[in-house]
PDB file of C-alpha atoms in Angstrom:
ATOM      1  CA  MET L  35       0.000   0.000   0.000  1.00  0.00           C
ATOM      2  CA  ASN L  36       1.704   3.203  -1.154  1.00  0.00           C
ATOM      3  CA  THR L  37       1.801   6.395   0.897  1.00  0.00           C
ATOM      4  CA  ASP L  38      -1.151   8.106  -0.812  1.00  0.00           C
ATOM      5  CA  VAL L  39      -3.378   5.054  -0.465  1.00  0.00           C
ATOM      6  CA  ALA L  40      -2.294   4.586   3.154  1.00  0.00           C
ATOM      7  CA  ARG L  41      -3.266   8.206   3.831  1.00  0.00           C
ATOM      8  CA  GLN L  42      -6.708   7.686   2.241  1.00  0.00           C
ATOM      9  CA  VAL L  43      -7.231   4.535   4.287  1.00  0.00           C
ATOM     10  CA  SER L  44      -6.216   6.317   7.492  1.00  0.00           C
ATOM     11  CA  VAL L  45      -8.767   9.082   6.879  1.00  0.00           C
ATOM     12  CA  LEU L  46     -11.512   6.571   6.080  1.00  0.00           C
ATOM     13  CA  ARG L  47     -10.754   4.534   9.199  1.00  0.00           C
ATOM     14  CA  GLU L  48     -11.447   7.665  11.248  1.00  0.00           C
ATOM     15  CA  THR L  49     -14.536   8.541   9.216  1.00  0.00           C
ATOM     16  CA  VAL L  50     -16.099   5.087   9.325  1.00  0.00           C
ATOM     17  CA  ALA L  51     -15.439   4.717  13.062  1.00  0.00           C
ATOM     18  CA  ARG L  52     -17.055   8.104  13.723  1.00  0.00           C
ATOM     19  CA  LEU L  53     -20.080   7.402  11.522  1.00  0.00           C
ATOM     20  CA  HIS L  54     -20.941   4.321  13.559  1.00  0.00           C
ATOM     21  CA  GLY L  55     -21.676   6.782  16.349  1.00  0.00           C
ATOM     22  CA  GLU L  56     -24.456   8.230  14.195  1.00  0.00           C
ATOM     23  CA  LEU L  57     -26.161   4.817  14.108  1.00  0.00           C
ATOM     24  CA  THR L  58     -26.342   4.740  17.891  1.00  0.00           C
ATOM     25  CA  ARG L  59     -27.188   8.458  18.113  1.00  0.00           C
ATOM     26  CA  TYR L  60     -30.288   7.929  15.973  1.00  0.00           C
ATOM     27  CA  ALA L  61     -31.147   4.572  17.610  1.00  0.00           C
ATOM     28  CA  LEU L  62     -30.820   2.622  14.364  1.00  0.00           C
ATOM     29  CA  VAL L  63     -28.969  -0.352  15.914  1.00  0.00           C
ATOM     30  CA  ALA L  64     -29.028  -2.593  18.973  1.00  0.00           C
ATOM     31  CA  TRP L  65     -26.059  -4.242  20.715  1.00  0.00           C
ATOM     32  CA  THR L  66     -23.414  -4.937  18.013  1.00  0.00           C
ATOM     33  CA  ALA L  67     -25.756  -5.207  15.012  1.00  0.00           C
ATOM     34  CA  GLY L  68     -25.388  -2.954  11.977  1.00  0.00           C
ATOM     35  CA  ASN L  69     -22.398  -1.659  10.061  1.00  0.00           C
ATOM     36  CA  VAL L  70     -20.964   1.124   7.934  1.00  0.00           C
ATOM     37  CA  SER L  71     -18.395   0.749   5.165  1.00  0.00           C
ATOM     38  CA  ALA L  72     -16.613   3.099   2.789  1.00  0.00           C
ATOM     39  CA  ARG L  73     -14.919   2.479  -0.535  1.00  0.00           C
ATOM     40  CA  VAL L  74     -11.340   3.726  -0.821  1.00  0.00           C
ATOM     41  CA  PRO L  75     -11.530   6.062  -3.853  1.00  0.00           C
ATOM     42  CA  GLY L  76      -9.726   4.732  -6.892  1.00  0.00           C
ATOM     43  CA  GLN L  77      -8.813   1.473  -5.164  1.00  0.00           C
ATOM     44  CA  ASP L  78     -10.383  -1.992  -4.959  1.00  0.00           C
ATOM     45  CA  LEU L  79     -10.511  -1.596  -1.188  1.00  0.00           C
ATOM     46  CA  MET L  80     -13.068  -0.798   1.473  1.00  0.00           C
ATOM     47  CA  VAL L  81     -13.037   0.010   5.185  1.00  0.00           C
ATOM     48  CA  ILE L  82     -15.656  -1.732   7.334  1.00  0.00           C
ATOM     49  CA  LYS L  83     -16.609  -2.358  10.963  1.00  0.00           C
ATOM     50  CA  PRO L  84     -15.228  -5.456  12.710  1.00  0.00           C
ATOM     51  CA  SER L  85     -17.667  -8.232  13.565  1.00  0.00           C
ATOM     52  CA  GLY L  86     -19.346  -8.355  16.983  1.00  0.00           C
ATOM     53  CA  VAL L  87     -17.484  -5.453  18.589  1.00  0.00           C
ATOM     54  CA  ASP L  88     -19.335  -3.096  20.948  1.00  0.00           C
ATOM     55  CA  TYR L  89     -20.008   0.319  19.458  1.00  0.00           C
ATOM     56  CA  ASP L  90     -18.308   2.003  22.411  1.00  0.00           C
ATOM     57  CA  ALA L  91     -15.123   0.093  21.576  1.00  0.00           C
ATOM     58  CA  LEU L  92     -14.990   1.108  17.909  1.00  0.00           C
ATOM     59  CA  THR L  93     -11.996   3.246  16.971  1.00  0.00           C
ATOM     60  CA  ALA L  94     -10.095   3.985  13.779  1.00  0.00           C
ATOM     61  CA  ASP L  95      -7.621   1.259  14.732  1.00  0.00           C
ATOM     62  CA  THR L  96     -10.333  -1.397  15.058  1.00  0.00           C
ATOM     63  CA  MET L  97     -11.678  -0.809  11.526  1.00  0.00           C
ATOM     64  CA  VAL L  98     -10.857  -3.530   9.003  1.00  0.00           C
ATOM     65  CA  VAL L  99      -9.601  -2.970   5.453  1.00  0.00           C
ATOM     66  CA  CYS L 100     -10.754  -5.520   2.864  1.00  0.00           C
ATOM     67  CA  ASP L 101     -10.466  -5.896  -0.869  1.00  0.00           C
ATOM     68  CA  LEU L 102     -13.654  -5.953  -2.939  1.00  0.00           C
ATOM     69  CA  ASN L 103     -13.864  -9.715  -2.639  1.00  0.00           C
ATOM     70  CA  GLY L 104     -14.107  -9.370   1.130  1.00  0.00           C
ATOM     71  CA  THR L 105     -10.573 -10.585   1.869  1.00  0.00           C
ATOM     72  CA  VAL L 106      -8.876  -8.834   4.794  1.00  0.00           C
ATOM     73  CA  VAL L 107      -5.953  -6.657   3.692  1.00  0.00           C
ATOM     74  CA  ASP L 108      -5.259  -4.854   6.954  1.00  0.00           C
ATOM     75  CA  GLY L 109      -6.673  -5.082  10.466  1.00  0.00           C
ATOM     76  CA  ASP L 110      -6.476  -7.342  13.487  1.00  0.00           C
ATOM     77  CA  GLY L 111     -10.144  -8.365  13.711  1.00  0.00           C
ATOM     78  CA  ALA L 112     -12.560 -10.304  11.559  1.00  0.00           C
ATOM     79  CA  PRO L 113     -14.681  -8.013   9.370  1.00  0.00           C
ATOM     80  CA  SER L 114     -18.445  -7.651   9.641  1.00  0.00           C
ATOM     81  CA  SER L 115     -20.575 -10.673   8.765  1.00  0.00           C
ATOM     82  CA  ASP L 116     -22.103  -8.468   6.038  1.00  0.00           C
ATOM     83  CA  THR L 117     -18.742  -7.854   4.338  1.00  0.00           C
ATOM     84  CA  ALA L 118     -19.583 -10.017   1.323  1.00  0.00           C
ATOM     85  CA  ALA L 119     -22.774  -8.013   0.729  1.00  0.00           C
ATOM     86  CA  HIS L 120     -20.938  -4.681   0.922  1.00  0.00           C
ATOM     87  CA  ALA L 121     -18.183  -5.960  -1.358  1.00  0.00           C
ATOM     88  CA  TYR L 122     -20.687  -7.167  -3.963  1.00  0.00           C
ATOM     89  CA  VAL L 123     -22.382  -3.745  -4.017  1.00  0.00           C
ATOM     90  CA  TYR L 124     -19.051  -1.989  -4.571  1.00  0.00           C
ATOM     91  CA  ARG L 125     -18.102  -4.386  -7.372  1.00  0.00           C
ATOM     92  CA  ALA L 126     -21.446  -4.015  -9.135  1.00  0.00           C
ATOM     93  CA  MET L 127     -22.088  -0.295  -8.538  1.00  0.00           C
ATOM     94  CA  PRO L 128     -18.894   1.730  -9.076  1.00  0.00           C
ATOM     95  CA  GLU L 129     -20.733   4.984  -8.297  1.00  0.00           C
ATOM     96  CA  VAL L 130     -21.337   3.858  -4.702  1.00  0.00           C
ATOM     97  CA  GLY L 131     -18.836   5.068  -2.102  1.00  0.00           C
ATOM     98  CA  GLY L 132     -20.597   3.992   1.099  1.00  0.00           C
ATOM     99  CA  VAL L 133     -22.904   1.218   2.321  1.00  0.00           C
ATOM    100  CA  VAL L 134     -24.822   1.019   5.607  1.00  0.00           C
ATOM    101  CA  HIS L 135     -26.852  -1.769   7.205  1.00  0.00           C
ATOM    102  CA  THR L 136     -29.250  -1.384  10.132  1.00  0.00           C
ATOM    103  CA  HIS L 137     -32.163  -3.200  11.749  1.00  0.00           C
ATOM    104  CA  SER L 138     -33.926   0.055  12.660  1.00  0.00           C
ATOM    105  CA  SER L 139     -37.281  -0.795  14.183  1.00  0.00           C
ATOM    106  CA  TYR L 140     -39.926   0.815  11.977  1.00  0.00           C
ATOM    107  CA  ALA L 141     -38.188   0.240   8.653  1.00  0.00           C
ATOM    108  CA  THR L 142     -37.426  -3.360   9.579  1.00  0.00           C
ATOM    109  CA  ALA L 143     -41.091  -3.851  10.514  1.00  0.00           C
ATOM    110  CA  TRP L 144     -41.988  -2.969   6.910  1.00  0.00           C
ATOM    111  CA  ALA L 145     -39.286  -5.409   5.754  1.00  0.00           C
ATOM    112  CA  ALA L 146     -40.786  -8.121   7.976  1.00  0.00           C
ATOM    113  CA  ARG L 147     -44.073  -7.644   6.134  1.00  0.00           C
ATOM    114  CA  GLY L 148     -42.289  -7.706   2.780  1.00  0.00           C
ATOM    115  CA  GLU L 149     -43.873  -4.350   2.032  1.00  0.00           C
ATOM    116  CA  SER L 150     -42.382  -1.321   0.326  1.00  0.00           C
ATOM    117  CA  ILE L 151     -43.006   2.106   1.869  1.00  0.00           C
ATOM    118  CA  PRO L 152     -45.278   4.135  -0.437  1.00  0.00           C
ATOM    119  CA  CYS L 153     -44.341   7.762  -1.031  1.00  0.00           C
ATOM    120  CA  TRP L 154     -46.830   9.697   1.108  1.00  0.00           C
ATOM    121  CA  LEU L 155     -44.435  12.427   2.315  1.00  0.00           C
ATOM    122  CA  THR L 156     -42.553  15.284   0.714  1.00  0.00           C
ATOM    123  CA  ALA L 157     -39.479  14.363   2.777  1.00  0.00           C
ATOM    124  CA  GLN L 158     -39.569  10.882   1.250  1.00  0.00           C
ATOM    125  CA  ALA L 159     -39.900  12.331  -2.247  1.00  0.00           C
ATOM    126  CA  ASP L 160     -36.890  14.549  -1.518  1.00  0.00           C
ATOM    127  CA  GLU L 161     -34.527  11.831  -0.327  1.00  0.00           C
ATOM    128  CA  PHE L 162     -35.827   8.684  -2.021  1.00  0.00           C
ATOM    129  CA  GLY L 163     -37.621   9.893  -5.158  1.00  0.00           C
ATOM    130  CA  GLY L 164     -40.591   7.591  -4.567  1.00  0.00           C
ATOM    131  CA  GLU L 165     -41.285   4.394  -2.684  1.00  0.00           C
ATOM    132  CA  ILE L 166     -38.632   2.669  -0.605  1.00  0.00           C
ATOM    133  CA  PRO L 167     -38.564  -0.777  -2.231  1.00  0.00           C
ATOM    134  CA  VAL L 168     -38.373  -4.277  -0.782  1.00  0.00           C
ATOM    135  CA  GLY L 169     -35.591  -6.652  -1.791  1.00  0.00           C
ATOM    136  CA  PRO L 170     -35.676 -10.460  -1.693  1.00  0.00           C
ATOM    137  CA  PHE L 171     -35.005 -12.694   1.279  1.00  0.00           C
ATOM    138  CA  ALA L 172     -31.365 -13.819   1.435  1.00  0.00           C
ATOM    139  CA  LEU L 173     -29.169 -15.554   3.975  1.00  0.00           C
ATOM    140  CA  ILE L 174     -26.253 -13.753   5.623  1.00  0.00           C
ATOM    141  CA  GLY L 175     -22.663 -14.533   4.747  1.00  0.00           C
ATOM    142  CA  GLY L 176     -22.449 -14.798   0.962  1.00  0.00           C
ATOM    143  CA  ASP L 177     -23.181 -12.713  -2.115  1.00  0.00           C
ATOM    144  CA  ASP L 178     -26.957 -13.252  -2.075  1.00  0.00           C
ATOM    145  CA  ILE L 179     -27.747 -10.168   0.018  1.00  0.00           C
ATOM    146  CA  GLY L 180     -25.505  -8.040  -2.189  1.00  0.00           C
ATOM    147  CA  LYS L 181     -27.157  -9.414  -5.313  1.00  0.00           C
ATOM    148  CA  GLY L 182     -30.569  -8.573  -3.876  1.00  0.00           C
ATOM    149  CA  ILE L 183     -29.510  -5.028  -3.017  1.00  0.00           C
ATOM    150  CA  VAL L 184     -28.076  -4.421  -6.478  1.00  0.00           C
ATOM    151  CA  SER L 185     -30.979  -5.968  -8.395  1.00  0.00           C
ATOM    152  CA  THR L 186     -33.492  -3.920  -6.398  1.00  0.00           C
ATOM    153  CA  LEU L 187     -31.727  -0.548  -6.435  1.00  0.00           C
ATOM    154  CA  SER L 188     -30.292  -0.623  -9.974  1.00  0.00           C
ATOM    155  CA  GLY L 189     -32.247   1.973 -11.944  1.00  0.00           C
ATOM    156  CA  HIS L 190     -34.177   3.017  -8.817  1.00  0.00           C
ATOM    157  CA  ARG L 191     -33.955   6.506  -7.311  1.00  0.00           C
ATOM    158  CA  SER L 192     -34.094   5.200  -3.748  1.00  0.00           C
ATOM    159  CA  PRO L 193     -30.752   4.842  -1.935  1.00  0.00           C
ATOM    160  CA  ALA L 194     -32.446   2.461   0.532  1.00  0.00           C
ATOM    161  CA  VAL L 195     -33.798  -1.062   0.230  1.00  0.00           C
ATOM    162  CA  LEU L 196     -35.751  -3.075   2.799  1.00  0.00           C
ATOM    163  CA  MET L 197     -34.370  -6.596   2.564  1.00  0.00           C
ATOM    164  CA  ARG L 198     -37.267  -8.915   3.356  1.00  0.00           C
ATOM    165  CA  ASN L 199     -37.281 -10.373   6.898  1.00  0.00           C
ATOM    166  CA  HIS L 200     -33.893  -8.755   7.537  1.00  0.00           C
ATOM    167  CA  GLY L 201     -33.450  -5.003   7.625  1.00  0.00           C
ATOM    168  CA  VAL L 202     -32.285  -1.892   5.836  1.00  0.00           C
ATOM    169  CA  PHE L 203     -29.358  -1.436   3.460  1.00  0.00           C
ATOM    170  CA  THR L 204     -28.523   2.011   2.131  1.00  0.00           C
ATOM    171  CA  ILE L 205     -26.011   3.285  -0.396  1.00  0.00           C
ATOM    172  CA  GLY L 206     -24.502   6.705  -1.074  1.00  0.00           C
ATOM    173  CA  ARG L 207     -21.806   8.570  -2.934  1.00  0.00           C
ATOM    174  CA  ASP L 208     -19.835   8.274   0.310  1.00  0.00           C
ATOM    175  CA  ALA L 209     -20.342   6.715   3.728  1.00  0.00           C
ATOM    176  CA  ARG L 210     -21.891   9.856   5.225  1.00  0.00           C
ATOM    177  CA  ALA L 211     -24.549   9.965   2.489  1.00  0.00           C
ATOM    178  CA  ALA L 212     -25.371   6.307   3.119  1.00  0.00           C
ATOM    179  CA  VAL L 213     -25.735   6.990   6.858  1.00  0.00           C
ATOM    180  CA  LYS L 214     -28.021   9.938   6.119  1.00  0.00           C
ATOM    181  CA  ALA L 215     -30.191   7.687   3.943  1.00  0.00           C
ATOM    182  CA  ALA L 216     -30.437   5.160   6.797  1.00  0.00           C
ATOM    183  CA  VAL L 217     -31.499   7.898   9.242  1.00  0.00           C
ATOM    184  CA  MET L 218     -34.091   9.267   6.824  1.00  0.00           C
ATOM    185  CA  CYS L 219     -35.370   5.792   5.980  1.00  0.00           C
ATOM    186  CA  GLU L 220     -36.242   5.114   9.615  1.00  0.00           C
ATOM    187  CA  ASP L 221     -37.835   8.547  10.009  1.00  0.00           C
ATOM    188  CA  VAL L 222     -40.023   7.988   6.936  1.00  0.00           C
ATOM    189  CA  ALA L 223     -40.904   4.436   7.988  1.00  0.00           C
ATOM    190  CA  ARG L 224     -42.046   5.604  11.427  1.00  0.00           C
ATOM    191  CA  THR L 225     -44.196   8.436  10.066  1.00  0.00           C
ATOM    192  CA  ALA L 226     -45.707   6.235   7.350  1.00  0.00           C
ATOM    193  CA  HIS L 227     -46.599   3.601   9.947  1.00  0.00           C
ATOM    194  CA  LEU L 228     -48.285   6.180  12.190  1.00  0.00           C
ATOM    195  CA  ALA L 229     -50.141   7.744   9.268  1.00  0.00           C
ATOM    196  CA  ARG L 230     -51.537   4.410   8.161  1.00  0.00           C
ATOM    197  CA  ALA L 231     -52.508   3.514  11.724  1.00  0.00           C
ATOM    198  CA  LEU L 232     -54.672   6.658  11.752  1.00  0.00           C
ATOM    199  CA  GLY L 233     -56.351   5.925   8.414  1.00  0.00           C
ATOM    200  CA  GLN L 234     -55.554   5.892   4.711  1.00  0.00           C
ATOM    201  CA  PRO L 235     -52.681   8.246   3.838  1.00  0.00           C
ATOM    202  CA  LEU L 236     -53.234  10.516   0.856  1.00  0.00           C
ATOM    203  CA  PRO L 237     -51.290   9.669  -2.315  1.00  0.00           C
ATOM    204  CA  MET L 238     -48.959  12.089  -4.066  1.00  0.00           C
ATOM    205  CA  ALA L 239     -48.857  12.647  -7.814  1.00  0.00           C
ATOM    206  CA  GLN L 240     -45.805  11.143  -9.507  1.00  0.00           C
ATOM    207  CA  ALA L 241     -45.038  14.458 -11.206  1.00  0.00           C
ATOM    208  CA  ASP L 242     -44.946  16.185  -7.810  1.00  0.00           C
ATOM    209  CA  ILE L 243     -42.702  13.461  -6.372  1.00  0.00           C
ATOM    210  CA  SER L 244     -40.271  13.898  -9.267  1.00  0.00           C
ATOM    211  CA  SER L 245     -40.310  17.690  -8.942  1.00  0.00           C
ATOM    212  CA  LEU L 246     -39.598  17.518  -5.214  1.00  0.00           C
ATOM    213  CA  HIS L 247     -36.789  15.008  -5.729  1.00  0.00           C
ATOM    214  CA  ASP L 248     -35.135  17.135  -8.416  1.00  0.00           C
ATOM    215  CA  ARG L 249     -35.324  20.284  -6.266  1.00  0.00           C
ATOM    216  CA  TYR L 250     -33.878  18.580  -3.220  1.00  0.00           C
ATOM    217  CA  GLN L 251     -31.088  16.823  -5.091  1.00  0.00           C
ATOM    218  CA  ASN L 252     -30.071  19.736  -7.314  1.00  0.00           C
ATOM    219  CA  VAL L 253     -31.157  23.016  -5.683  1.00  0.00           C
ATOM    220  CA  TYR L 254     -31.610  22.584  -1.921  1.00  0.00           C
ATOM    221  CA  GLY L 255     -28.799  23.480   0.463  1.00  0.00           C
ATOM    222  CA  GLN L 256     -25.542  25.347  -0.019  1.00  0.00           C
ATOM    223  CA  ARG L 257     -23.966  25.291  -3.467  1.00  0.00           C
ATOM    224  CA  PRO L 258     -20.434  26.241  -4.493  1.00  0.00           C
ATOM    225  CA  ALA L 259     -20.140  29.873  -5.620  1.00  0.00           C
ATOM    226  CA  PRO L 260     -19.669  30.245  -9.394  1.00  0.00           C
ATOM    227  CA  GLY L 261     -16.179  30.935 -10.640  1.00  0.00           C
TER     228      GLY L 261
END
């Protein structure tokens, strides 16, 4: 690993360790479940959480570096049990720079029903561009979860998928964007559940959903000054 790559890996170790704190901050995980990973830009490498380690014990030094086949390149611990799924996503979707997995309660309840989350909210239109889809059931440990994520999200505007009977996987241009999608997915899932418990939520026109998504993705927030 040359000096430039080592520097990138060092920064991502810090970033990925810190972002795991966002999963606990927003109550998206319990005990040692869940994980965040980040692709090393320009390299067939990723940084991911170690398996079964308490969140309070996660540091930059405990993060594990793997290649995109899931083989450990650097690190003392075993990588997350979801490493193969993350690696498959990175191999199949070169635009993805971060992957997150949670079992957040409301979103996972929709996954347990095998039900996508319809787009009833402007906030959902903004972040997800429509429904949050359901992916197929798959066992942990091999490529099947990754294949399900990729087949469901390819060509879809949503950065989140509810893997049936399992939980949430999100993708992003970097690890922070994937964590944001996981936070927003749970927020939307909770509100959609409450709305449906009160009655039949009102649908939104597809043209309005697309307009909201375009505004949020391309206009909202701070933009670099021209020139």
